[in-house]
Short mmCIF file of C-alpha atoms in Angstrom, two decimals:
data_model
loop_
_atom_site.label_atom_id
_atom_site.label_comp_id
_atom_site.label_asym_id
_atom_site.label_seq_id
_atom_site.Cartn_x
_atom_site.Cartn_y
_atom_site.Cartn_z
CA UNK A 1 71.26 -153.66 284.95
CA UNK A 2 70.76 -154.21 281.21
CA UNK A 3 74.35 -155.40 278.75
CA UNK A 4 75.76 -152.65 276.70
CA UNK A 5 75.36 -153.99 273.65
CA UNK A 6 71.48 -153.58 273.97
CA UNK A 7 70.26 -152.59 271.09
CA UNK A 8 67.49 -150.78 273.30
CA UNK A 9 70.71 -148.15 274.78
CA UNK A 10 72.34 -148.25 271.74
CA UNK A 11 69.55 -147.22 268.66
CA UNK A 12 66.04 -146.96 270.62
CA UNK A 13 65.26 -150.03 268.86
CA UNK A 14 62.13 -151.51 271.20
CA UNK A 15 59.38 -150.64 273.01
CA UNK A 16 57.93 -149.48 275.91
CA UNK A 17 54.55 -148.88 277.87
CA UNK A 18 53.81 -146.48 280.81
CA UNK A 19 50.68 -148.34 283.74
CA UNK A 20 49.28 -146.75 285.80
CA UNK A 21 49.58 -149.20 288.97
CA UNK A 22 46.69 -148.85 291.97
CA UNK A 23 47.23 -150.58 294.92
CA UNK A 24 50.31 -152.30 293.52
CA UNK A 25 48.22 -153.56 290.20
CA UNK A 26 48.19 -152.47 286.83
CA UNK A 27 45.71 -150.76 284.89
CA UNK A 28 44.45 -151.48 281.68
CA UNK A 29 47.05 -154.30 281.52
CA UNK A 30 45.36 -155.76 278.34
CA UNK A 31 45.13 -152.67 276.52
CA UNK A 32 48.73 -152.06 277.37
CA UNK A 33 49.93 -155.39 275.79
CA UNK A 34 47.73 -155.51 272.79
CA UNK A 35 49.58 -151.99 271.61
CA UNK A 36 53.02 -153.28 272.44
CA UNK A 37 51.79 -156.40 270.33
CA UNK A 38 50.89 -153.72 267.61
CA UNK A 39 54.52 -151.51 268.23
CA UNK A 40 56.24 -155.24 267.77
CA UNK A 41 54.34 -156.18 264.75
CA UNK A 42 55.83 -152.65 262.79
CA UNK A 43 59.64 -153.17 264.24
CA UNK A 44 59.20 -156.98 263.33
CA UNK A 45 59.86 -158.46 267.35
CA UNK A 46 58.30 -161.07 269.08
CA UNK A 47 55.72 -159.85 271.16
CA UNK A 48 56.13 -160.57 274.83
CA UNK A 49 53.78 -163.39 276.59
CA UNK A 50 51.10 -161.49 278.38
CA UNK A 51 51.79 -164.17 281.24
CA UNK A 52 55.70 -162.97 281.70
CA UNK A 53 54.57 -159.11 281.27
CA UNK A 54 51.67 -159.63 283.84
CA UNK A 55 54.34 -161.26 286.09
CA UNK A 56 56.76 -158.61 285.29
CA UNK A 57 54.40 -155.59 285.42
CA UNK A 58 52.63 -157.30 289.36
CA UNK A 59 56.35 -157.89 290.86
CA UNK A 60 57.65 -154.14 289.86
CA UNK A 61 55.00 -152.16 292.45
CA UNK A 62 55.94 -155.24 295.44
CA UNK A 63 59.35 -155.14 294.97
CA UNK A 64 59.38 -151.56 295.30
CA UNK A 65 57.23 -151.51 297.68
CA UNK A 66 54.45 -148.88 295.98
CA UNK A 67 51.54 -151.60 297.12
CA UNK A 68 49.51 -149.17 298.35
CA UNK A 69 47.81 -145.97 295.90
CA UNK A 70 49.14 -144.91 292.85
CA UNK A 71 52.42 -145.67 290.92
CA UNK A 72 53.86 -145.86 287.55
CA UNK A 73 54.70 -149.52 286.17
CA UNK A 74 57.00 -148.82 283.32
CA UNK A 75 57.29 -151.90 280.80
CA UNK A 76 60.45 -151.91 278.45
CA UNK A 77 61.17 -154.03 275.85
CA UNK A 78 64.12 -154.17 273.46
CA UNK A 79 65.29 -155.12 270.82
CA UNK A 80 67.90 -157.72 272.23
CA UNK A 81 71.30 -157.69 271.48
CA UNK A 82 73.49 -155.99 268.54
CA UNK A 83 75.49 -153.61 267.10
CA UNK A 84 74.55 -152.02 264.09
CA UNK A 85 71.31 -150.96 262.26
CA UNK A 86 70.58 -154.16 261.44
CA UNK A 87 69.65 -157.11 263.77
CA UNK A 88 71.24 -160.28 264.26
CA UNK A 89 69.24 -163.32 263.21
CA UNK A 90 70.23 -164.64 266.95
CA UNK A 91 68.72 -161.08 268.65
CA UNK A 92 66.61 -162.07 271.24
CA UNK A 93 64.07 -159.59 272.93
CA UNK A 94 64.65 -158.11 276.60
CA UNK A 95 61.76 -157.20 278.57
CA UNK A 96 62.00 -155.27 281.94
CA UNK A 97 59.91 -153.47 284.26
CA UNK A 98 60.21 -151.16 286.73
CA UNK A 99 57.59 -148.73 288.99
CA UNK A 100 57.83 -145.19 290.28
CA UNK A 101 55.99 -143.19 293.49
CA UNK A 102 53.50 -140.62 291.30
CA UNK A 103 52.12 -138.27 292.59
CA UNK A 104 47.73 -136.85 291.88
CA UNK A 105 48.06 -135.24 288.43
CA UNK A 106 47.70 -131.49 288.03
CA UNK A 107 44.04 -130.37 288.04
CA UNK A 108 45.28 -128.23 284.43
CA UNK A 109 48.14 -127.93 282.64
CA UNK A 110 49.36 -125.43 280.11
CA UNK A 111 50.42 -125.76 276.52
CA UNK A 112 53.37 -123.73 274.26
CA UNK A 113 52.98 -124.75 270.52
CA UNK A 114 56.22 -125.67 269.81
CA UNK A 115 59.02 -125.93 266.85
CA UNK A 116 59.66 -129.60 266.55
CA UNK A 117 57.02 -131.27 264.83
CA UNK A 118 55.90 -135.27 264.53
CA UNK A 119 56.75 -137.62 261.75
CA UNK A 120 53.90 -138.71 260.21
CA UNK A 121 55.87 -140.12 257.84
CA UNK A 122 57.53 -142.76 259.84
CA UNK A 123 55.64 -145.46 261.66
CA UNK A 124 57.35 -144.78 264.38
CA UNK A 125 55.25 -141.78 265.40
CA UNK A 126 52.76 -143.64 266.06
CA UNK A 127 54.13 -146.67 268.60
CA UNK A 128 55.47 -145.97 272.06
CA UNK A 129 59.23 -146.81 271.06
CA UNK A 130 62.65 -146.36 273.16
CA UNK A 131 63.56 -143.31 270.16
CA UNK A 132 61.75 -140.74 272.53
CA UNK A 133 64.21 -137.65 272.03
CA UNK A 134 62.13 -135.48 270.11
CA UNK A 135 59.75 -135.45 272.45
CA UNK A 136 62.11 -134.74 275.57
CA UNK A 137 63.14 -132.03 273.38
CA UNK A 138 59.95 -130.52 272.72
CA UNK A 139 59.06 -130.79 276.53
CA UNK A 140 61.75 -128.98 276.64
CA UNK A 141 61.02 -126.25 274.24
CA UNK A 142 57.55 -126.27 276.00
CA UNK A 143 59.11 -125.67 280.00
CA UNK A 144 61.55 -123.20 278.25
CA UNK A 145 58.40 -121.08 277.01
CA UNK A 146 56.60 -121.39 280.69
CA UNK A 147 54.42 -123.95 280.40
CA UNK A 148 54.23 -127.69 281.30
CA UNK A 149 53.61 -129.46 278.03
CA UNK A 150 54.08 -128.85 274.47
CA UNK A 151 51.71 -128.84 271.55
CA UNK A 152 52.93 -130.74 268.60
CA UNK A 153 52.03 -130.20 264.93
CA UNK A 154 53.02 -132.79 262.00
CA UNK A 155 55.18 -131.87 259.12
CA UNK A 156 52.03 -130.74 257.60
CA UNK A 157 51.01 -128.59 260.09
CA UNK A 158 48.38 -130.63 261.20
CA UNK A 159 47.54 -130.70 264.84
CA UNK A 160 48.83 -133.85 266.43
CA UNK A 161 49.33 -134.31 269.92
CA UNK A 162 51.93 -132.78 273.42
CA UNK A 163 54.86 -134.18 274.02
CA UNK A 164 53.30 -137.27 276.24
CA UNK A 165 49.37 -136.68 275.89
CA UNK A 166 46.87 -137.02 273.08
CA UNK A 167 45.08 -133.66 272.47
CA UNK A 168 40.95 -133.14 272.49
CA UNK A 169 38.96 -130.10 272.07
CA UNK A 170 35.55 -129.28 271.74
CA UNK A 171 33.75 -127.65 269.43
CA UNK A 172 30.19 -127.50 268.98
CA UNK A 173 29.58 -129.46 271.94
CA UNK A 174 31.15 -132.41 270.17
CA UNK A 175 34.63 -133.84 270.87
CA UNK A 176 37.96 -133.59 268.10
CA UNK A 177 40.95 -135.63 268.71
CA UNK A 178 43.45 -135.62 265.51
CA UNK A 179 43.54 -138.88 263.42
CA UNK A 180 46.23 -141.14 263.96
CA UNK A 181 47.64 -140.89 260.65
CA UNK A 182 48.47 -137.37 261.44
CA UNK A 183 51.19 -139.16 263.33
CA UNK A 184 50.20 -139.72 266.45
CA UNK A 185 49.89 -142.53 269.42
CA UNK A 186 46.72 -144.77 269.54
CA UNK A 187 46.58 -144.25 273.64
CA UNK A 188 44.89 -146.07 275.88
CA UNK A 189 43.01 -143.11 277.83
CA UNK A 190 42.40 -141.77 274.02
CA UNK A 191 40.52 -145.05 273.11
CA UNK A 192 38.56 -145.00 276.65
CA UNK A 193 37.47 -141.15 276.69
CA UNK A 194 35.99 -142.04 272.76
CA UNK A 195 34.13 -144.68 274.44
CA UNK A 196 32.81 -142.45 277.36
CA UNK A 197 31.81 -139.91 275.37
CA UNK A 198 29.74 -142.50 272.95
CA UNK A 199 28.30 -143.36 276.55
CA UNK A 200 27.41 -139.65 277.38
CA UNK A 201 25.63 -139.36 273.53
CA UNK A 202 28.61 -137.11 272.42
CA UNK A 203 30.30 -137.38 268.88
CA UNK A 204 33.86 -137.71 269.30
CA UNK A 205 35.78 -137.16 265.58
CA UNK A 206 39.27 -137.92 264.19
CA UNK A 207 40.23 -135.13 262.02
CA UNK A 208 42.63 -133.67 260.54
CA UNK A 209 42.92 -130.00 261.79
CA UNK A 210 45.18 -127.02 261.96
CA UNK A 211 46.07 -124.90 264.83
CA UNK A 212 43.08 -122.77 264.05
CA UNK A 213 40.69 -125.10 265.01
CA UNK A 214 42.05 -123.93 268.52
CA UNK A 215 41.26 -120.99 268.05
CA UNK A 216 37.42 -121.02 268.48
CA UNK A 217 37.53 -124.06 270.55
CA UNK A 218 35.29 -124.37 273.47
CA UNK A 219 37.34 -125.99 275.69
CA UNK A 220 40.95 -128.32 275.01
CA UNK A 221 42.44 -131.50 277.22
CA UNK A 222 45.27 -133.69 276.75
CA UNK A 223 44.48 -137.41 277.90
CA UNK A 224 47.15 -140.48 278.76
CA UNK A 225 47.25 -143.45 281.49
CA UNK A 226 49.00 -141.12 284.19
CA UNK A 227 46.70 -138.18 284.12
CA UNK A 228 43.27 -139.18 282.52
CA UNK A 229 42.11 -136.38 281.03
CA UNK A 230 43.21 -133.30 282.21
CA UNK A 231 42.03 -129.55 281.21
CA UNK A 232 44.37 -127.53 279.05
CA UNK A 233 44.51 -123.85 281.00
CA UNK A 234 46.24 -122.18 278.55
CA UNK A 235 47.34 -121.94 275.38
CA UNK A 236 50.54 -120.03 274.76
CA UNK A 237 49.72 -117.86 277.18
CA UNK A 238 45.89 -117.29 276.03
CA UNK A 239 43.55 -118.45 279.19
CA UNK A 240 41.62 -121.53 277.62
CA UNK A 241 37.96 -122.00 278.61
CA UNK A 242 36.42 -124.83 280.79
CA UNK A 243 33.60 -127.31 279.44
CA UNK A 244 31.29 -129.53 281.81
CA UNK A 245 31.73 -132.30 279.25
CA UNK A 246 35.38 -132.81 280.51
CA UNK A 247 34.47 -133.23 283.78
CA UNK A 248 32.08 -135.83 282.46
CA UNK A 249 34.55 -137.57 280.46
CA UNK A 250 36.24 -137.56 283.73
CA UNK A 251 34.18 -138.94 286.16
CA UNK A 252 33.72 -141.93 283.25
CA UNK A 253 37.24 -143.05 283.22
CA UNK A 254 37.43 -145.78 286.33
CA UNK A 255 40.57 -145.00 288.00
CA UNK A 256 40.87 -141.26 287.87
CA UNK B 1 76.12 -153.35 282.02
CA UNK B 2 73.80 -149.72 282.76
CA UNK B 3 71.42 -149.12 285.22
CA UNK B 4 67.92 -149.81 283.87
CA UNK B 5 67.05 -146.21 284.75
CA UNK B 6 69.30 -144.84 281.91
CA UNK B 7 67.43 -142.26 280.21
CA UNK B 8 69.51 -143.48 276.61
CA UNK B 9 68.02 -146.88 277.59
CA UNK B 10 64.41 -145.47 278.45
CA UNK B 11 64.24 -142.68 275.62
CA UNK B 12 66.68 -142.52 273.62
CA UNK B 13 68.44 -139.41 275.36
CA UNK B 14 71.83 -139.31 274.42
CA UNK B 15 74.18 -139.46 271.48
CA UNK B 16 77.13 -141.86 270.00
CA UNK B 17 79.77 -141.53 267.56
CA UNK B 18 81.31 -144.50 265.64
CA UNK B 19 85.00 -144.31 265.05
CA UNK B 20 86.92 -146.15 263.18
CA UNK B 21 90.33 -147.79 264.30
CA UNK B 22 93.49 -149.08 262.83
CA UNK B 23 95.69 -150.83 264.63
CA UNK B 24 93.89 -150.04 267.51
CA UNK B 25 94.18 -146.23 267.08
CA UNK B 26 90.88 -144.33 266.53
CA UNK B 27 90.80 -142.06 263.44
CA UNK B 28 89.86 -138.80 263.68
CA UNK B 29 88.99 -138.35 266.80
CA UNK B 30 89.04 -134.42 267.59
CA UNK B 31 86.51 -134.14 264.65
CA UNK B 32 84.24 -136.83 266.31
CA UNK B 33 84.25 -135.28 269.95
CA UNK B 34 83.56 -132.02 268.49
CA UNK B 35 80.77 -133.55 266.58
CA UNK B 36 80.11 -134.81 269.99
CA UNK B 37 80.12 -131.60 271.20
CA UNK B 38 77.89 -130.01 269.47
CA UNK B 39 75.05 -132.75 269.84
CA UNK B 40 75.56 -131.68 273.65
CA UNK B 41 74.86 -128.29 272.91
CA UNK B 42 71.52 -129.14 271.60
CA UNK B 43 70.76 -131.63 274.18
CA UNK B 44 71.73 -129.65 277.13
CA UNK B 45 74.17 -131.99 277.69
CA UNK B 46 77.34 -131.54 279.60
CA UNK B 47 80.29 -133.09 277.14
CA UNK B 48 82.53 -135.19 278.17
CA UNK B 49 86.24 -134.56 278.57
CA UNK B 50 88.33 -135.11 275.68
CA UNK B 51 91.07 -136.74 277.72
CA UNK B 52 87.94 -139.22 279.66
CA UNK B 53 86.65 -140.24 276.18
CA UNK B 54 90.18 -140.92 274.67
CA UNK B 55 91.27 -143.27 277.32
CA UNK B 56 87.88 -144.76 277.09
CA UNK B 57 88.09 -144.80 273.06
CA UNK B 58 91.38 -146.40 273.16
CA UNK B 59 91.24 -148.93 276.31
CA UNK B 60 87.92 -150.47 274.03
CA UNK B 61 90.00 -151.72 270.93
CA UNK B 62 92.72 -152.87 273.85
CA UNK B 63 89.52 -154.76 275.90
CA UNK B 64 88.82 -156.45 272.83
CA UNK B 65 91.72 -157.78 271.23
CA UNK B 66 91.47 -155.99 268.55
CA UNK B 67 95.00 -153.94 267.97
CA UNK B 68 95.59 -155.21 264.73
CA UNK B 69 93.64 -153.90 261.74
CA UNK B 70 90.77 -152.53 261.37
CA UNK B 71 88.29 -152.32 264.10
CA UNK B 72 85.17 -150.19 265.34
CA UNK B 73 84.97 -148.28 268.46
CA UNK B 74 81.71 -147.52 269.88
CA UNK B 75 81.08 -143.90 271.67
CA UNK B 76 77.67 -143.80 274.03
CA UNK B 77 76.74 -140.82 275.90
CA UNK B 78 73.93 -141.25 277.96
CA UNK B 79 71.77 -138.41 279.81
CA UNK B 80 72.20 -140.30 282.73
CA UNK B 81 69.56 -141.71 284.89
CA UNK B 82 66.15 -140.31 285.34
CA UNK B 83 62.51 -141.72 284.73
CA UNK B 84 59.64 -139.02 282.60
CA UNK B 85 60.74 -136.86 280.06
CA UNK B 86 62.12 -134.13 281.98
CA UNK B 87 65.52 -134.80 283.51
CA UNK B 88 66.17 -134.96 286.98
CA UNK B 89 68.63 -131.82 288.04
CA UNK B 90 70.92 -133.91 289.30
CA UNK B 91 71.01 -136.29 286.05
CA UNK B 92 74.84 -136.79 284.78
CA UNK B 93 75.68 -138.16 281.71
CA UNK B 94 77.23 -142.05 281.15
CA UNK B 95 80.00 -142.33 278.79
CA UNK B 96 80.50 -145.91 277.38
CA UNK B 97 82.82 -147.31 274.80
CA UNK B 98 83.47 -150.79 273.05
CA UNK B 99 85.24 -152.21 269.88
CA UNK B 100 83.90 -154.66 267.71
CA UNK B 101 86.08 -156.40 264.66
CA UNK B 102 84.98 -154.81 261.44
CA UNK B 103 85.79 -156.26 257.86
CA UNK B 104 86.73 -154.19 254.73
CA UNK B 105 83.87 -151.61 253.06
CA UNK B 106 82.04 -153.45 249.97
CA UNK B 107 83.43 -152.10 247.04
CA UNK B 108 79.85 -150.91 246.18
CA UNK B 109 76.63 -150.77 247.78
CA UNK B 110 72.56 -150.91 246.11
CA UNK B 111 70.37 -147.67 247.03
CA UNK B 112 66.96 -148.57 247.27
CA UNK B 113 64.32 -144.85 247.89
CA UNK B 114 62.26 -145.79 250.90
CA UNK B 115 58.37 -144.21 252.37
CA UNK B 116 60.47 -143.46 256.06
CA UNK B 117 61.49 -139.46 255.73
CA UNK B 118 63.92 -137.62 257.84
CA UNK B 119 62.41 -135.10 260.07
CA UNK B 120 64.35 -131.86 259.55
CA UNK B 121 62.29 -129.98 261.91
CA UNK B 122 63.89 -131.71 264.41
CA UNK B 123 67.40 -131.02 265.73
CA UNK B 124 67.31 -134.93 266.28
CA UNK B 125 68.13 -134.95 262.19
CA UNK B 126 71.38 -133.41 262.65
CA UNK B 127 72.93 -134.94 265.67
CA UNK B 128 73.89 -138.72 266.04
CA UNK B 129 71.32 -139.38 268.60
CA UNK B 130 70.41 -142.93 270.43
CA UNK B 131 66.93 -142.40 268.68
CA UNK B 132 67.91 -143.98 266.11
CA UNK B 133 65.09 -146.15 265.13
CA UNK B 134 63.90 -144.21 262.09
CA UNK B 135 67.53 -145.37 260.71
CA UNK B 136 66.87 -148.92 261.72
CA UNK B 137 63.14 -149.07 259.73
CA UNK B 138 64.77 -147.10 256.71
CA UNK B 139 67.40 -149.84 256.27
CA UNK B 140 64.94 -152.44 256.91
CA UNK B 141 63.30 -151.09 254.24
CA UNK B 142 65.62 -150.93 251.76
CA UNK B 143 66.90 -154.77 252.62
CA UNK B 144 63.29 -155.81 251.95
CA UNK B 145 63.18 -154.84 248.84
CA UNK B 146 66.62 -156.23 248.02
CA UNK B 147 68.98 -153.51 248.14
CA UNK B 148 71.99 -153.00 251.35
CA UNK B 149 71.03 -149.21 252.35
CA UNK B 150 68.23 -146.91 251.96
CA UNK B 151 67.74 -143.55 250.53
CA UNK B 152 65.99 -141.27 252.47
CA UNK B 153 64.46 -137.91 251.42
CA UNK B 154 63.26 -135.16 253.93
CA UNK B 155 59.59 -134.32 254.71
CA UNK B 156 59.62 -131.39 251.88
CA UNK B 157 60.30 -134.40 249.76
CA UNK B 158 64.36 -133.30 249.47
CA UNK B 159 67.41 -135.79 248.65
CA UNK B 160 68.65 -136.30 252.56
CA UNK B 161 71.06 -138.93 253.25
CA UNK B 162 71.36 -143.07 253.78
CA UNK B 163 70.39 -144.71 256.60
CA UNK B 164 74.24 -144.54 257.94
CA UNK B 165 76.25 -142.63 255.48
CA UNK B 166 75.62 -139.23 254.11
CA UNK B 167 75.06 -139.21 249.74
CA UNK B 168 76.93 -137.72 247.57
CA UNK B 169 76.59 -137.25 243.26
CA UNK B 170 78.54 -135.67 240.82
CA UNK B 171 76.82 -133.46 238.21
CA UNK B 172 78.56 -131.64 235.34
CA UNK B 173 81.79 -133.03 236.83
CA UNK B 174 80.80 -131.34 240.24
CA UNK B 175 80.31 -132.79 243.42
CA UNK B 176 76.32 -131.99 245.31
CA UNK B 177 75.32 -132.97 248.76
CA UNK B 178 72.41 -132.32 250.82
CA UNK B 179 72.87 -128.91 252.76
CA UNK B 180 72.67 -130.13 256.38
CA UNK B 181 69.21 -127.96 256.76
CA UNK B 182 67.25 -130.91 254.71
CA UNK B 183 67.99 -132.71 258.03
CA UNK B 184 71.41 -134.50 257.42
CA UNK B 185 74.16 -135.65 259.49
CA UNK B 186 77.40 -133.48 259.86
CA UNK B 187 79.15 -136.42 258.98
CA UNK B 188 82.92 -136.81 259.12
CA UNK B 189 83.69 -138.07 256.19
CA UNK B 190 81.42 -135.96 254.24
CA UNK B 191 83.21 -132.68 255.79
CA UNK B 192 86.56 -134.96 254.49
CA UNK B 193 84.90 -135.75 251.37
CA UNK B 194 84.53 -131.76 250.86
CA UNK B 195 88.11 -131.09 251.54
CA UNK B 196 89.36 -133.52 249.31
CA UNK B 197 87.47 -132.06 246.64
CA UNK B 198 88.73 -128.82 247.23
CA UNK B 199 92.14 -130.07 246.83
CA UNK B 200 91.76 -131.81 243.99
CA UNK B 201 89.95 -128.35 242.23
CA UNK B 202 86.61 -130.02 242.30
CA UNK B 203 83.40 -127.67 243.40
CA UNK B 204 81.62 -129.10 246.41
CA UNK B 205 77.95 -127.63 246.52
CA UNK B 206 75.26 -128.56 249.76
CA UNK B 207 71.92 -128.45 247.75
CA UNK B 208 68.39 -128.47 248.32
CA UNK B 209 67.79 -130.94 245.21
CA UNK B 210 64.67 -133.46 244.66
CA UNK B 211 65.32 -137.21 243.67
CA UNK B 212 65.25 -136.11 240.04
CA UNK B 213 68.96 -134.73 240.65
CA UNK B 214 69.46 -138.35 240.92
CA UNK B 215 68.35 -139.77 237.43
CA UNK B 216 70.81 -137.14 235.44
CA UNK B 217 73.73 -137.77 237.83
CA UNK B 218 77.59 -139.45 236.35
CA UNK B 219 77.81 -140.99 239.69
CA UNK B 220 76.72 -141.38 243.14
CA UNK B 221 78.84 -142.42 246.24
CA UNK B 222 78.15 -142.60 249.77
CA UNK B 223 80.29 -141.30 253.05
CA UNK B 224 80.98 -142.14 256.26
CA UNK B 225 83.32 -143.33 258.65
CA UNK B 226 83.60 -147.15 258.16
CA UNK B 227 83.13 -147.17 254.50
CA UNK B 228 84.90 -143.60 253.74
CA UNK B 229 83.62 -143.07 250.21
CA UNK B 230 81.63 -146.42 248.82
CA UNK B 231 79.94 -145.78 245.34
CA UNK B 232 76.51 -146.64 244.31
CA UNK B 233 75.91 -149.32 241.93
CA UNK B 234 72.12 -149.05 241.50
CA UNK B 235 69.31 -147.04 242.44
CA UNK B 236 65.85 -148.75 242.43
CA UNK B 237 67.48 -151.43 240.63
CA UNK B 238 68.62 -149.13 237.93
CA UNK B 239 72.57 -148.84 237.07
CA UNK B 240 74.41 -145.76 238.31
CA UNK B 241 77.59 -145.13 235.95
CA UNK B 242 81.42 -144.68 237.88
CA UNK B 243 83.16 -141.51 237.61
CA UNK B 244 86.46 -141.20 238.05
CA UNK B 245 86.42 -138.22 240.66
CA UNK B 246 85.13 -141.07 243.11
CA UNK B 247 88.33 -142.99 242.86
CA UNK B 248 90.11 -139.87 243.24
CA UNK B 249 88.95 -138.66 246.39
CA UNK B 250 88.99 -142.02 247.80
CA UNK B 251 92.41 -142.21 247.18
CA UNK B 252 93.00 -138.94 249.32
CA UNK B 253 90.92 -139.78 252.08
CA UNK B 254 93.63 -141.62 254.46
CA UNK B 255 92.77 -144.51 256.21
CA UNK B 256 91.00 -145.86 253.01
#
């Protein structure tokens, strides 16, 4: 149970930051903590020790008992206490952690471009904070139009990311991921399939792109810390082709 | 206290509405739930009952000690509980309520323009949603560089609102505010602010205007619940002139 007046509940004002937990322990912990270090450094909190998170993040899986395979470790943190846009000088940040069965993820997934686009204006788009409607809403959009994720363009119609993925595609044999200043999440898995393909002697670029760039695309995959990297199938209903260098990527990632 | 599975806690899902009270009666409070309302519509949201969020809405100020005066009652309606963007079928919605003790408005308030825009190609503009942290950074903002609230333009680069009031500015003796398309808040006060006007013989036109609107206006004045009408002193640090129209449709909006 978390008080009322959290300023988490009442304006999305902290953090959070999704593990994926095998065997009851989390991946990637320190990768994890240096971004929330980064999300708390834009919204001005006190980053978390990494002792109390690694305590927090361990005990979730046990006392849930999800000790054994794969689970989600979800690490919150808010804002503290406090009504009102601005914080109280006393506002002390809450950190709590929970984990979740989860299941293998989908060998493909489907994407619907949809309406709502990301902010790239705010910093905001670009940390993992508790102000997550728009992209329940796009998700949304996305199921509505028969697929399982949505494809999400910035306010300048640059490509940007789904609703909880980064996006890749390939062209000319060499990877694309858009920039993060088109307004989207440094993630974990993106940072680790850049390194694997460095490994494999591929380019991987951050550009700035429009849908187009799609359009002639040998192959597209949407990466995070619950599903790896995972093949796109479809885009708005156009079949999507495969690419051996995904499967590559793949088999690189430890833990997938 | 909420379950730390709330989705309003874990992503922002969910709305609120901030009313204010007198005497421990909450003002306007048809207009707010069907403000309420319609956020549910666009949330897929089932809204609460009138009758369940008036005894809640008036048992807060009661909770609280604070019958006398002026006071402000807190709304929260949460999706319910439910990890992952998508919402469990069974998810139903938390309402919440609480008072807090509330002074007078300032008689004026600094505007300072901030970088943060509002997203109108998200619904999330228009509705009074728990992510709210775009709000929080704008008004950080415009404290830092020494004003009390922020003006915010849109992503086409369009006059939008304040951090927590909607903006207002009178031009050739004629009130202009943003149409609620450049991603602004229905806000109560401003649909108040428009009747009032009306009766007093005054045009009321919702624009699409640039910031340059600003620099010929007589006067600018903000809206919303807790403040009613407030006028702008200063822009950027530079004087904004009083018109008298603000004084007269303060004077009509009860409760002020």
């Amino acid at each position: 149970m978390i008080p009322v007046d959290d300023r988490g509940l009442l304006l999305g004002d902290g953090l959070f930051e999704t593990l994926l937990a095998i065997d009851g322990k989390p991946q990637h912990f320190g990768a994890h903590m240096a971004r929330m270090a980064r999300g708390c450094a834009v919204l001005r909190l006190a980053p978390p020790s990494p002792d109390e998170a690694m305590a927090h993040a361990a005990a979730a899986p046990e006392a849930s008992g999800l000790t054994r395979g794969r689970a989600v470790v979800r690490l919150t943190l808010t804002a503290g206490s406090g009504r009102g846009l601005e914080r109280p000088a006393d506002a002390r940040p809450r950190l709590l952690a929970s984990a979740s069965p989860i299941g293998e993820p989908a060998p493909e997934v489907r994407l619907a471009l949809v309406a709502i686009r990301r902010n790239e204006t705010s910093p905001v788009s670009r940390i993992k904070s508790l102000s997550y409607l728009d992209n329940v809403l796009a998700r949304a959009e996305a199921r509505h139009k028969g697929a399982e994720e949505a494809l999400m363009l910035n306010t300048r119609g640059e490509l940007a990311c789904a609703a909880a993925a980064n996006l890749f595609w390939i062209t000319e044999d060499r990877l694309q991921t858009p920039a993060l200043e088109c307004g989207v999440l440094d993630g974990i898995m993106r940072s680790q399939v850049v390194e694997a393909a460095v490994e494999l002697g591929v380019q991987a670029a951050q550009v700035h792109a429009t849908p187009e760039a799609l359009e002639g695309a040998q192959a597209i995959f949407l990466t995070n810390s619950l599903i790896g990297a995972q093949p796109v199938a479809a885009l708005d209903g156009r079949p999507i082709a495969r690419h051996a260098l995904v499967e590559a990527i793949r088999s690189r990632l430890r833990t997938y």
